[in-house]
GROMACS .gro file of C-alpha atoms in nm:
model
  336
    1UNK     CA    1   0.000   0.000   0.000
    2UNK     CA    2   0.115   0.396  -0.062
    3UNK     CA    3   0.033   0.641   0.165
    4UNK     CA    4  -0.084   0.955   0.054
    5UNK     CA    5  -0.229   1.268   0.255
    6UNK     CA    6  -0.443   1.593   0.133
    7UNK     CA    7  -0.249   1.869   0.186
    8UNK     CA    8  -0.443   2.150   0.399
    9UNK     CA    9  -0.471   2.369   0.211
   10UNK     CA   10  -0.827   2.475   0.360
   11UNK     CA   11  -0.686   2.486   0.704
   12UNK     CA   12  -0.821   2.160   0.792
   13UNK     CA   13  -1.050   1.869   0.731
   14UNK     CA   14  -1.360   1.874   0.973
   15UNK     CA   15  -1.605   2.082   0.927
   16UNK     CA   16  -1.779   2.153   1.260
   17UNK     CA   17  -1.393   2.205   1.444
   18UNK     CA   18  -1.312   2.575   1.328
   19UNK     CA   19  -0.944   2.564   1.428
   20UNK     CA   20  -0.765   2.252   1.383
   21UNK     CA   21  -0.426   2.375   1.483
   22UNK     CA   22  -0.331   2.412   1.071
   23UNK     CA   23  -0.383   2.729   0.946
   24UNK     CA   24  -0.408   2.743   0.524
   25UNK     CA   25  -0.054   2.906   0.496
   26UNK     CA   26   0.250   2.855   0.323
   27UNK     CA   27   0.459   2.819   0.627
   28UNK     CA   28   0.199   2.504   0.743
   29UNK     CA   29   0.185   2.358   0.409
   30UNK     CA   30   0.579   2.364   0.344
   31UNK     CA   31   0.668   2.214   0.678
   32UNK     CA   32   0.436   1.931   0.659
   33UNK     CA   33   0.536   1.874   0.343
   34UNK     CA   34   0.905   1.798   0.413
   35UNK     CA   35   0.822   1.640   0.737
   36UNK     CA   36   0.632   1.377   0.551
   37UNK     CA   37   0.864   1.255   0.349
   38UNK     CA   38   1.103   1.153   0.623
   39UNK     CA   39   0.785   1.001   0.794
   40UNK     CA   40   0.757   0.832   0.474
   41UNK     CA   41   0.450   0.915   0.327
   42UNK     CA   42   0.471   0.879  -0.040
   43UNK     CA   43   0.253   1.110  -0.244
   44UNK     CA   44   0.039   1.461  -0.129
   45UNK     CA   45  -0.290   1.520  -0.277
   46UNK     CA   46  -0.320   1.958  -0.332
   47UNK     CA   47  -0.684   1.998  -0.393
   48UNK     CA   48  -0.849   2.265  -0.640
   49UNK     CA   49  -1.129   2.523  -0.452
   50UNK     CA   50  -1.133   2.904  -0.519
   51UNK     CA   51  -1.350   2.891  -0.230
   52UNK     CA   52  -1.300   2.736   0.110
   53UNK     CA   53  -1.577   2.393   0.105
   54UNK     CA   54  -1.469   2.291   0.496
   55UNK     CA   55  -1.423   2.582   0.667
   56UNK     CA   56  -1.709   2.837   0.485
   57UNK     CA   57  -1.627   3.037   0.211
   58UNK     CA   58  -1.520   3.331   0.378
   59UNK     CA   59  -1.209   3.183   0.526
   60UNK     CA   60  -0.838   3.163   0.302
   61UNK     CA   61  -0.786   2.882   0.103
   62UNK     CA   62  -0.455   2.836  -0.104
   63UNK     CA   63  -0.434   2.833  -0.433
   64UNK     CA   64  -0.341   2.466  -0.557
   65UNK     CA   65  -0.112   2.517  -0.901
   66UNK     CA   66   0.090   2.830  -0.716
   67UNK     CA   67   0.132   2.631  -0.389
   68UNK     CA   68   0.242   2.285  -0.607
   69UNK     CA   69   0.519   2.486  -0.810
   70UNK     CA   70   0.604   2.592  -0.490
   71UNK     CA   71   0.627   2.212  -0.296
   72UNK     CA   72   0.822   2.107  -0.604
   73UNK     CA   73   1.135   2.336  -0.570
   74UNK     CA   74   1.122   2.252  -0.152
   75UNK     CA   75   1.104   1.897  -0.151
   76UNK     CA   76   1.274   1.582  -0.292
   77UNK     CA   77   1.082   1.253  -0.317
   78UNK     CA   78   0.711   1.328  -0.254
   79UNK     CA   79   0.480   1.293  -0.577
   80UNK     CA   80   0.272   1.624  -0.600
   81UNK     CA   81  -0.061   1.481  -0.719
   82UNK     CA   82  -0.273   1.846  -0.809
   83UNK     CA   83  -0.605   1.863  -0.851
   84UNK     CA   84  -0.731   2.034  -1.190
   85UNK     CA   85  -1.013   2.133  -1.307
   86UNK     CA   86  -1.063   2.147  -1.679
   87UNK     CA   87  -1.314   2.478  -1.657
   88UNK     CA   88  -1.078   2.684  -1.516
   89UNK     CA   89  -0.797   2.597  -1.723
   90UNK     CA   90  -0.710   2.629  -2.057
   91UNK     CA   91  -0.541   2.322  -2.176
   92UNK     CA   92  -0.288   2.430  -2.400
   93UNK     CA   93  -0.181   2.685  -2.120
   94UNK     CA   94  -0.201   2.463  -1.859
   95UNK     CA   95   0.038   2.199  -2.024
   96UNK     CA   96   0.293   2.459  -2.073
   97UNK     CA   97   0.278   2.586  -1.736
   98UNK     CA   98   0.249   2.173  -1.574
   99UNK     CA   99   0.537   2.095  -1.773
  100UNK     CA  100   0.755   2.302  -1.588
  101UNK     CA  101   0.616   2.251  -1.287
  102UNK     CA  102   0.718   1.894  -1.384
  103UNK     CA  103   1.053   1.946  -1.456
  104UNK     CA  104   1.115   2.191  -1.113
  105UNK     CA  105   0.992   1.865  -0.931
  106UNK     CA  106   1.204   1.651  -1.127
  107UNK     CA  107   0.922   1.365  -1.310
  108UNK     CA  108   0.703   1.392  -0.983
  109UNK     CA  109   0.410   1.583  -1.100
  110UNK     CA  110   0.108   1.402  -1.135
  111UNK     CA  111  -0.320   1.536  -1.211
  112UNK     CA  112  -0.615   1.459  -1.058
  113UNK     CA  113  -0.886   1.582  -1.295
  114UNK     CA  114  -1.162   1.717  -1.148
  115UNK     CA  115  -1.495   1.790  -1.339
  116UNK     CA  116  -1.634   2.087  -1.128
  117UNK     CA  117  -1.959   2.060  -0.916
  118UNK     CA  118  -1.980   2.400  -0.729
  119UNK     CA  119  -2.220   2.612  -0.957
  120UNK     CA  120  -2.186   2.905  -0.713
  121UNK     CA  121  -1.769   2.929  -0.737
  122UNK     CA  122  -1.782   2.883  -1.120
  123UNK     CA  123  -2.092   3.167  -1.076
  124UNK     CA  124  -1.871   3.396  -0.885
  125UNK     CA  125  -1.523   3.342  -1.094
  126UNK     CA  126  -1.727   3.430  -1.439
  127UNK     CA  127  -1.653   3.090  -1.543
  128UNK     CA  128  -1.870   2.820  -1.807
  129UNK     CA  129  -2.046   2.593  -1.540
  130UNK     CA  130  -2.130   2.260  -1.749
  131UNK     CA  131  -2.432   1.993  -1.675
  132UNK     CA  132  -2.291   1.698  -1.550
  133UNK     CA  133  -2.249   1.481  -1.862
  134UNK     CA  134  -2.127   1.799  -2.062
  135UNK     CA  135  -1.892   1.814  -1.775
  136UNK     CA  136  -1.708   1.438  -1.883
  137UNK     CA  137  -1.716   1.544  -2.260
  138UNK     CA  138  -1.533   1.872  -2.150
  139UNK     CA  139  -1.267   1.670  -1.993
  140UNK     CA  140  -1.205   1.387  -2.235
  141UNK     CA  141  -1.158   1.667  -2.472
  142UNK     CA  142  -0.900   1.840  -2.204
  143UNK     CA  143  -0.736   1.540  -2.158
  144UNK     CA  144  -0.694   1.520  -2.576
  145UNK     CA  145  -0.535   1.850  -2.575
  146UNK     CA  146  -0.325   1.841  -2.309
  147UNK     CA  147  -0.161   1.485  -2.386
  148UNK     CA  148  -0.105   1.582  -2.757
  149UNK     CA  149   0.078   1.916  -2.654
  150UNK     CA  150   0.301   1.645  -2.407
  151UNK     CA  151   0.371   1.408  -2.643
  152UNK     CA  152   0.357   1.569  -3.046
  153UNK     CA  153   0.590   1.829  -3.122
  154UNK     CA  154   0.308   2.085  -3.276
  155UNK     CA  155  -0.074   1.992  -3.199
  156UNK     CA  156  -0.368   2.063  -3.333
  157UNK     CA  157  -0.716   2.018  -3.236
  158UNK     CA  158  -1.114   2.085  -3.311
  159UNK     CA  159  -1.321   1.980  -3.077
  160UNK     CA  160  -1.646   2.179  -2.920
  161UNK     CA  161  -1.485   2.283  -2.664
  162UNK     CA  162  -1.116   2.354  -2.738
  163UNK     CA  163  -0.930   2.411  -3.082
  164UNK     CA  164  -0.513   2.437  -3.109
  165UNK     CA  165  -0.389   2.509  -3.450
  166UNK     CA  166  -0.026   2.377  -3.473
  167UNK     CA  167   0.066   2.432  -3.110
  168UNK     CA  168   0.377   2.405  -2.906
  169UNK     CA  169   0.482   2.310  -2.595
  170UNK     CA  170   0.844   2.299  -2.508
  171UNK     CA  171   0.997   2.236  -2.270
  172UNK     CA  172   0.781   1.872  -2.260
  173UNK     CA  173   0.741   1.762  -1.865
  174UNK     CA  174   1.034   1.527  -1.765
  175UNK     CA  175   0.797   1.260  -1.751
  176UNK     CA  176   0.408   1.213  -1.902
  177UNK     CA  177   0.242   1.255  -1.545
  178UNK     CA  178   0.038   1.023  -1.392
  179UNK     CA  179  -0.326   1.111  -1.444
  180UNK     CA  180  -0.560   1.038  -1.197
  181UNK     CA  181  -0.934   1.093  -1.162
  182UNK     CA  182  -1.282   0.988  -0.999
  183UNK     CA  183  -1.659   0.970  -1.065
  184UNK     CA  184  -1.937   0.777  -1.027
  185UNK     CA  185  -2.144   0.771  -1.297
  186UNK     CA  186  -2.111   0.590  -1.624
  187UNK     CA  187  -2.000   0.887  -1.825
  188UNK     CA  188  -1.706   0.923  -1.562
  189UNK     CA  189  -1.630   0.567  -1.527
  190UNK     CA  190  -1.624   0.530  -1.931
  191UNK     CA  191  -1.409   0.857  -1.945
  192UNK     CA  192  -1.159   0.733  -1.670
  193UNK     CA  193  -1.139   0.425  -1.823
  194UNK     CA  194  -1.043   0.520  -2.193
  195UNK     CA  195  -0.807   0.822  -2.085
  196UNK     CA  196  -0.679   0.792  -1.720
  197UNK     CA  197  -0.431   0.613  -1.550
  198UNK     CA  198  -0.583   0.594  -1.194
  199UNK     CA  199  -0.862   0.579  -1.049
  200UNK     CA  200  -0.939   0.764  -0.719
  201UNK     CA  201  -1.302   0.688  -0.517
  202UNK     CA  202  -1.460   0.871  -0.189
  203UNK     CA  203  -1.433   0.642   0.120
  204UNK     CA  204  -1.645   0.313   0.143
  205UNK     CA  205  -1.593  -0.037   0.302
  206UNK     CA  206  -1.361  -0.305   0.132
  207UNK     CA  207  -1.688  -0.487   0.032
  208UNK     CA  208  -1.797  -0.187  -0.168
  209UNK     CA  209  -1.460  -0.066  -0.290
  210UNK     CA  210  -1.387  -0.435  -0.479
  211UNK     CA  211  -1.661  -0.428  -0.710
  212UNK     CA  212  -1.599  -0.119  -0.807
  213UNK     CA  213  -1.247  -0.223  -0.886
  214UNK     CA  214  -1.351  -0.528  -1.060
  215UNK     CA  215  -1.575  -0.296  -1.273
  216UNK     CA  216  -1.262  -0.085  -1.370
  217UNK     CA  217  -1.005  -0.291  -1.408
  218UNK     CA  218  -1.296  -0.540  -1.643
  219UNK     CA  219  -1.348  -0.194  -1.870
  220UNK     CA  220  -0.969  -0.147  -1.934
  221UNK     CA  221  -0.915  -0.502  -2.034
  222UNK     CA  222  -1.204  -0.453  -2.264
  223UNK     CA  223  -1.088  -0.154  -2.492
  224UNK     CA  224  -0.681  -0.330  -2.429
  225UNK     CA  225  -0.543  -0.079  -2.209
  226UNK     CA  226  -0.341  -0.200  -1.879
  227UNK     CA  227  -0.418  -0.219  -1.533
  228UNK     CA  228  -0.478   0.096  -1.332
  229UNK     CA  229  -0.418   0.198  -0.968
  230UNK     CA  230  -0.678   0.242  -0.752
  231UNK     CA  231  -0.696   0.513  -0.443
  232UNK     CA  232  -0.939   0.582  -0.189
  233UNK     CA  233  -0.962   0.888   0.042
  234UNK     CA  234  -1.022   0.786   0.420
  235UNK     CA  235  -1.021   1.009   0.716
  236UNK     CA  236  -0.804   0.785   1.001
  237UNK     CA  237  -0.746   0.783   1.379
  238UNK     CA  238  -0.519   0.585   1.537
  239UNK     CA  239  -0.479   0.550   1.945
  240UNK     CA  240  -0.338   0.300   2.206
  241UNK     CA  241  -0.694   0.174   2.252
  242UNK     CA  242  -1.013   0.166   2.092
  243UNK     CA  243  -1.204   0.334   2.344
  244UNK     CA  244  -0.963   0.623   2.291
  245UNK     CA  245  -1.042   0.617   1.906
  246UNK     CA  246  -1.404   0.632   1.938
  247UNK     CA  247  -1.383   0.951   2.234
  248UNK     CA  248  -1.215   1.104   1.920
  249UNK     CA  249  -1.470   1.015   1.684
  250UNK     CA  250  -1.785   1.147   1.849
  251UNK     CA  251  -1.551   1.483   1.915
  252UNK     CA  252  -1.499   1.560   1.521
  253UNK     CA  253  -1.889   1.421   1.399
  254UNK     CA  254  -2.093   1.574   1.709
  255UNK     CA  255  -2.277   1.889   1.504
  256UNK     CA  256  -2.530   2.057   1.753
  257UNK     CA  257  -2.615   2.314   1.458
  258UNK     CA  258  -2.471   2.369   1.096
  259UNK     CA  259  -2.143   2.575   1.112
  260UNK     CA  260  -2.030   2.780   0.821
  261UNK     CA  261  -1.882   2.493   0.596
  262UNK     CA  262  -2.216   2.334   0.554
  263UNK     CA  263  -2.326   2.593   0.379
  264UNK     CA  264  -2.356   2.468   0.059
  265UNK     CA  265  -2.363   2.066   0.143
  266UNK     CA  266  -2.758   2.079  -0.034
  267UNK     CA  267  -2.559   2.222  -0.315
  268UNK     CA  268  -2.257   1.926  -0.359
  269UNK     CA  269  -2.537   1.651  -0.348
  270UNK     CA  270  -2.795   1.791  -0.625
  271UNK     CA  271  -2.488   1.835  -0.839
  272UNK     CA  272  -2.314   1.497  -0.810
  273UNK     CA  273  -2.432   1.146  -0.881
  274UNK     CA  274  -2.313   0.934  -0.570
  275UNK     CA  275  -2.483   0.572  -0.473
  276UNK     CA  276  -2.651   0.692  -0.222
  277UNK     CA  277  -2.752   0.965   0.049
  278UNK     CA  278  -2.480   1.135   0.274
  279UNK     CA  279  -2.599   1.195   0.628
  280UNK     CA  280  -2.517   1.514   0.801
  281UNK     CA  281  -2.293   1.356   1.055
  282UNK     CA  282  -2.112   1.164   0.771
  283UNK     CA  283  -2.052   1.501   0.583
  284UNK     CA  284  -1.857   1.647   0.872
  285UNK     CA  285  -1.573   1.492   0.739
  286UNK     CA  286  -1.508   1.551   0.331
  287UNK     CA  287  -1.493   1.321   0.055
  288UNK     CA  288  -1.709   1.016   0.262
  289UNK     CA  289  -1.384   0.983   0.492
  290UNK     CA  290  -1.531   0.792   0.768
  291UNK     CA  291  -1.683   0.510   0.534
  292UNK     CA  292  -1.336   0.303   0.523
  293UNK     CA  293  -1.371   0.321   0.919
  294UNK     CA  294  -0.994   0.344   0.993
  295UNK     CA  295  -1.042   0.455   1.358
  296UNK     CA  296  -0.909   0.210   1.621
  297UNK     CA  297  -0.609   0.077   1.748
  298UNK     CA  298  -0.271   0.042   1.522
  299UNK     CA  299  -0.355  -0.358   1.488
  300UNK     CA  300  -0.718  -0.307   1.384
  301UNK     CA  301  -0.623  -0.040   1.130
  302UNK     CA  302  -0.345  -0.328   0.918
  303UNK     CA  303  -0.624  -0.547   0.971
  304UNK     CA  304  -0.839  -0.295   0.752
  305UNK     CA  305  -0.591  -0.196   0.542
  306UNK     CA  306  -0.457  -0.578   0.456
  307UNK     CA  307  -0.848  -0.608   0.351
  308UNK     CA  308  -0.827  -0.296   0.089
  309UNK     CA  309  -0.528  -0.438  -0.034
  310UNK     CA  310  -0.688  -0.767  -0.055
  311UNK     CA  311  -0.972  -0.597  -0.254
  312UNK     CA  312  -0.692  -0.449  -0.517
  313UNK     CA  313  -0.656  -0.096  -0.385
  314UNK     CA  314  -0.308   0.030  -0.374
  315UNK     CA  315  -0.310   0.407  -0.244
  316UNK     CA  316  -0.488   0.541   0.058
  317UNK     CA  317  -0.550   0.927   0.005
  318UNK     CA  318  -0.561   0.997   0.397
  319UNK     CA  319  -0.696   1.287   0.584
  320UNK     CA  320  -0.664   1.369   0.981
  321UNK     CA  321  -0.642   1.684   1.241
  322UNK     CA  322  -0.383   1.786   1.335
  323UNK     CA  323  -0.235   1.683   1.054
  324UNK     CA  324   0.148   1.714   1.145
  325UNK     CA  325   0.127   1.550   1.483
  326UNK     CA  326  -0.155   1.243   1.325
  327UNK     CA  327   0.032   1.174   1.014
  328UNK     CA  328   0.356   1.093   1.265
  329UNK     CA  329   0.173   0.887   1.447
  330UNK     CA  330   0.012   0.692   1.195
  331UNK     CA  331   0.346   0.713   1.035
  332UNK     CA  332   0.494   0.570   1.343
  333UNK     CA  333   0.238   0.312   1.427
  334UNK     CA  334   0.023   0.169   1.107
  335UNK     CA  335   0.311   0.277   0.813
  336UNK     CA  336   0.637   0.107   1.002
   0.00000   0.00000   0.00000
């Protein structure tokens, strides 16, 4: 199994704690950063919000592309896997601008495309908001563009979204990142399939994570491309006992009344497709974190993790508060 972590870049993962000890700041972000590759964490997810989703949208959030050229030129072995999403970018700009990103982090660049969901941000930002399916078409066009100007030495393209007419990008990236991505629904899964590397899911149990899998890894043998790698985000907490694990469990999902990063939780769900309804409590921590339940003692968190393994999942995209002193632990106790 890799370890991977989200980055904080929103000060934090829980939204009914308003200070986590992690403030959204350069300072935080670098530190952790190098810390966790002597810890031994192996790749840092930089997610992509103009506006602040966990903590309400009045509070800072960093910028994810300025933040990852940043990470790249202060540390040596981590893989910097940013989150993009294809509205807000131009592709043929963005590949110049990734590709030397790339090359500052020598080869460890990787993407994890994002088709947008916030209507509001796009709203605010002047920026095309598209329908959900339009949304997979808009990528798998991105994705065209942006691989061409990586790998052809002039592109062009006409698509109905983006056209290139003899384009250039040089200097290429030192290597053809990794590109990673998630979705639900069968225009994302048929999308992912035919033009991504990885495939990245919200938190459920082993039982549900293995189908899904087996579905994936099925569709790429189908249209003869080879296996992927599969991650899952999961929100952990590791203590000496269980008891202690649970005390922290109730602290960071106990909501007595909506703070300021629920606001738009009505919002997330009528614009996604997921399998089935979030609870309040659940959505206290992001991305369905608490499904994998990795909360417990360091021997009942291998046993859970030997079981995602088991199931065919090889990256765990982790999230916990405080970040810098949890990720040692975890480092210390479940990674060693």
């Amino acid at each position: 199994m890799r370890y991977g972590y989200w980055m904080p870049v929103f000060g934090g993962w829980l939204r009914n704690v308003p200070d986590e000890g992690m403030a959204a700041s350069w300072d935080y972000t670098k530190r952790l950063a190098q810390a966790s590759e002597r810890w031994g964490y192996s790749l840092s997810l930089i997610a992509e919000l103009n506006l602040n989703d966990i903590k309400g949208v009045d509070q800072p959030a960093l910028d994810a592309w300025s933040t990852a050229a940043a990470l790249a030129a202060v540390t040596e072995s981590i893989e910097l896997m940013v989150a993009v999403r294809p509205n807000f970018h131009h592709p043929a700009l963005f590949a110049k601008a990734a590709a030397n990103i790339d090359r500052i982090a020598d080869g460890r660049l990787a993407l994890n495309v994002v088709s947008s969901w916030w209507a509001d941000e796009a709203r605010q930002y002047g920026l095309q908001f598209d329908q959900h399916d339009d949304r997979y078409a808009r990528t798998s066009e991105w994705l065209q563009v942006v691989d061409g100007l990586w790998s052809q030495e002039r592109f062009s393209f006409d698509g109905r979204f983006y056209r290139t007419e003899d384009a250039i990008c040089a200097p290429k990236p030192a290597h053809h990142p990794v590109v990673y991505a998630g979705g639900e629904s069968e225009g994302a899964k048929a999308m992912i399939a035919a033009q991504c590397d990885a495939y990245v899911m919200h938190g459920d149990p082993a039982a549900a994570i293995a189908p899904k899998i087996a579905d994936m890894a099925a569709r790429r043998e189908t249209i003869g491309k080879p296996p992927m790698h599969y991650g899952m985000a999961a929100y952990a907490i590791v203590r000496d006992s269980e008891a202690e694990a649970k005390r922290e469990l109730e602290r960071i999902t106990t909501v007595d009344q909506l703070p300021a990063g629920y606001a738009n939780f009505d919002q997330w769900l009528s614009g996604t497709q997921l399998e089935r309804e979030l609870k309040v409590q659940e959505y206290s921590v992001s991305n369905r974190g608490l499904r994998p339940n990795l909360v417990g003692t360091p021997e009942q968190l291998k046993e859970r993790i030997a079981e995602y393994e088991a199931a065919g999942l090889d990256l765990l995209l982790l999230q916990m508060s405080p970040q810098m002193e949890e990720m040692e632990r975890f480092s210390a106790q479940v990674m060693q």
